[in-house]
PDB file of C-alpha atoms in Angstrom:
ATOM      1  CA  UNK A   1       2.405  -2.620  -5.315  1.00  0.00           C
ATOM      2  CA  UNK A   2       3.535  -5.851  -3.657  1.00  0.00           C
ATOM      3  CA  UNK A   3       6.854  -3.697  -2.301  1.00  0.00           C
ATOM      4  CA  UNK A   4       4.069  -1.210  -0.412  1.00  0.00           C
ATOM      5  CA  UNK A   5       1.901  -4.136   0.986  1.00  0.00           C
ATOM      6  CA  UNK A   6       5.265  -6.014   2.094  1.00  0.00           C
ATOM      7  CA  UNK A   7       6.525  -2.623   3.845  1.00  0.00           C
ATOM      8  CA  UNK A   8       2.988  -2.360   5.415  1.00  0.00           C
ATOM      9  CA  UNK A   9       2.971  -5.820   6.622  1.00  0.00           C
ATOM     10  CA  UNK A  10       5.559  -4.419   9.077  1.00  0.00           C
ATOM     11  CA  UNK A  11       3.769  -1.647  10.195  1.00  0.00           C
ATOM     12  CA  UNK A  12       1.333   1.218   9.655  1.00  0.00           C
ATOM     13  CA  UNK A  13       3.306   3.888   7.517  1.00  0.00           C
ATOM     14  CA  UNK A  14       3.300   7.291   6.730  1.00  0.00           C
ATOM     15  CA  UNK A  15       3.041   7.949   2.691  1.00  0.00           C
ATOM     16  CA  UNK A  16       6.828   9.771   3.224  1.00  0.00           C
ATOM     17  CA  UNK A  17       7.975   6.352   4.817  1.00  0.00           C
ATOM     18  CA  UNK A  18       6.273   4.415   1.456  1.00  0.00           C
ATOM     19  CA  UNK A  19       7.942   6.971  -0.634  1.00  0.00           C
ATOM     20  CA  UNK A  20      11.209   6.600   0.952  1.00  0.00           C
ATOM     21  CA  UNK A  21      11.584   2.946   1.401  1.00  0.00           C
ATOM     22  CA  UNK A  22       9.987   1.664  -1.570  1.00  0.00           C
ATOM     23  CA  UNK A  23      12.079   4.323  -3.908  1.00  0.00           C
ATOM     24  CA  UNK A  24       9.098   5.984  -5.547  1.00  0.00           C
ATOM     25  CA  UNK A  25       8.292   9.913  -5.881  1.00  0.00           C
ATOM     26  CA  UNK A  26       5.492  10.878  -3.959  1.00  0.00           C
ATOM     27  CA  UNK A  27       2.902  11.088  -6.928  1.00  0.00           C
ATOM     28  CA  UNK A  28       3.285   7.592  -7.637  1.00  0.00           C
ATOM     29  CA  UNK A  29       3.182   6.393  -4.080  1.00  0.00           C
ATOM     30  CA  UNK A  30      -0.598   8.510  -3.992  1.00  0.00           C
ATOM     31  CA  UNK A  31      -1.719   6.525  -7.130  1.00  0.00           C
ATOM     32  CA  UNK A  32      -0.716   3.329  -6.440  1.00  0.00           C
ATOM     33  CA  UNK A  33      -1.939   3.908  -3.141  1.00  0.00           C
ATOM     34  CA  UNK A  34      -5.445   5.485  -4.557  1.00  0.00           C
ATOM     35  CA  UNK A  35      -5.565   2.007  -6.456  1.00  0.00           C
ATOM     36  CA  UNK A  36      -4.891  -0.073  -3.704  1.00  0.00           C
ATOM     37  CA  UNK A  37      -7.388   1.987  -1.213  1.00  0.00           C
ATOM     38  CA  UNK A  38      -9.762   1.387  -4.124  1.00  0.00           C
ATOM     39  CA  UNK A  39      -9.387  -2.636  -4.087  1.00  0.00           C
ATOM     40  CA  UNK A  40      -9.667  -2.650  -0.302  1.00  0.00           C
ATOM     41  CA  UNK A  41      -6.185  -3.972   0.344  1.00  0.00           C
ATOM     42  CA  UNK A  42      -4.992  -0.294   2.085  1.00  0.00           C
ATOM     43  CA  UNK A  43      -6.795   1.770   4.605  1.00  0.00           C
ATOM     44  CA  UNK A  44      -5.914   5.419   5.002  1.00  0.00           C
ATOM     45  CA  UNK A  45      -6.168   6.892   9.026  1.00  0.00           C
ATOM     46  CA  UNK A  46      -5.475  10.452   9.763  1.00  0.00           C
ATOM     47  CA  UNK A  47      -4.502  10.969  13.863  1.00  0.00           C
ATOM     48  CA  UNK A  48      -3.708  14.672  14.875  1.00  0.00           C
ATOM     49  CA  UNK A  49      -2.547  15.394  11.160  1.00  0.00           C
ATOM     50  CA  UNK A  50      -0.747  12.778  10.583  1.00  0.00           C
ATOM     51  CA  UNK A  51      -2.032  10.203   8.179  1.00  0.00           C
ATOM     52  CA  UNK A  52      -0.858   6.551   8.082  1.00  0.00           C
ATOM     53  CA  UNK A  53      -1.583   3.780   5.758  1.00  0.00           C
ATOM     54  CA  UNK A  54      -2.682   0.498   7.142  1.00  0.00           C
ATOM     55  CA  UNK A  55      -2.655  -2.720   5.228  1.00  0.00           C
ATOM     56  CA  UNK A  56      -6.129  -5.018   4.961  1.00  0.00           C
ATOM     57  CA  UNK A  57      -6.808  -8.720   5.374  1.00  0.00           C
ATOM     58  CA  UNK A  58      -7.693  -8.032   1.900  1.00  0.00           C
ATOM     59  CA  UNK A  59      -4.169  -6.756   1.338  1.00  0.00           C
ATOM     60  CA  UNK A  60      -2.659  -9.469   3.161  1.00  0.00           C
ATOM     61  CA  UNK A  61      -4.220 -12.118   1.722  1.00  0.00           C
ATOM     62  CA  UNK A  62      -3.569 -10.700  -2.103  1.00  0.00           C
ATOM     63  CA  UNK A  63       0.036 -10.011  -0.511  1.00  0.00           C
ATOM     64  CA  UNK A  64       0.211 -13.995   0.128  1.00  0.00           C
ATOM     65  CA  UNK A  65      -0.938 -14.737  -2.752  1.00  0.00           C
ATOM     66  CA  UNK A  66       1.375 -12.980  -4.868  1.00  0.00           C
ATOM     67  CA  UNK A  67       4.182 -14.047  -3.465  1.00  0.00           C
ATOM     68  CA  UNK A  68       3.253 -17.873  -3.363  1.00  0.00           C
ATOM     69  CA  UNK A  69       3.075 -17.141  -7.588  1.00  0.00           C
ATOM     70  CA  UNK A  70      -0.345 -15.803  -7.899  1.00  0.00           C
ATOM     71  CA  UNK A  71      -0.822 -13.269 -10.924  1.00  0.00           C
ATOM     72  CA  UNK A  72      -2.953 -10.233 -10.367  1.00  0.00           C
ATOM     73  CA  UNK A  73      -3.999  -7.124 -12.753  1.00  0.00           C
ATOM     74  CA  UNK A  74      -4.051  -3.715 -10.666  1.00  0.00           C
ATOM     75  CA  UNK A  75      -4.784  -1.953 -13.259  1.00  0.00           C
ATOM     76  CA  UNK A  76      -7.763  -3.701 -14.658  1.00  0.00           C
TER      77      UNK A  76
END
């Protein structure tokens, strides 16, 4: 999860970029990214077919604070 929100920091992605770059098969890049869309830290757009993911302030801030050693459950 923190590997997706650091790639989205970048930029707004396509889900075949997240799968790509964050080594994942596309499944698991949907339901990580169904969890994250769930807790607000993602946002999903869809432009002339193509749909990109966006990262939140939500996202970024959760993104800061994991990697200044904050622990967070995903799954809970």
């Amino acid at each position: 999860m923190q590997e997706i929100l650091s790639l989205l920091c970048d930029h707004p992605c396509r889900i075949t970029e997240i799968v790509r770059k964050c080594n994942l098969n596309y499944e698991s890049a949907l339901s990580m990214l169904e969890r994250l869309k769930q807790r607000d830290m993602v946002r999903i757009t869809e432009d002339g077919g193509v749909k990109r993911v966006n990262i939140t302030e939500k996202g970024i801030t959760t993104l800061n604070q994991m990697l200044s050693g904050g622990r967070f459950d995903f799954f809970g």
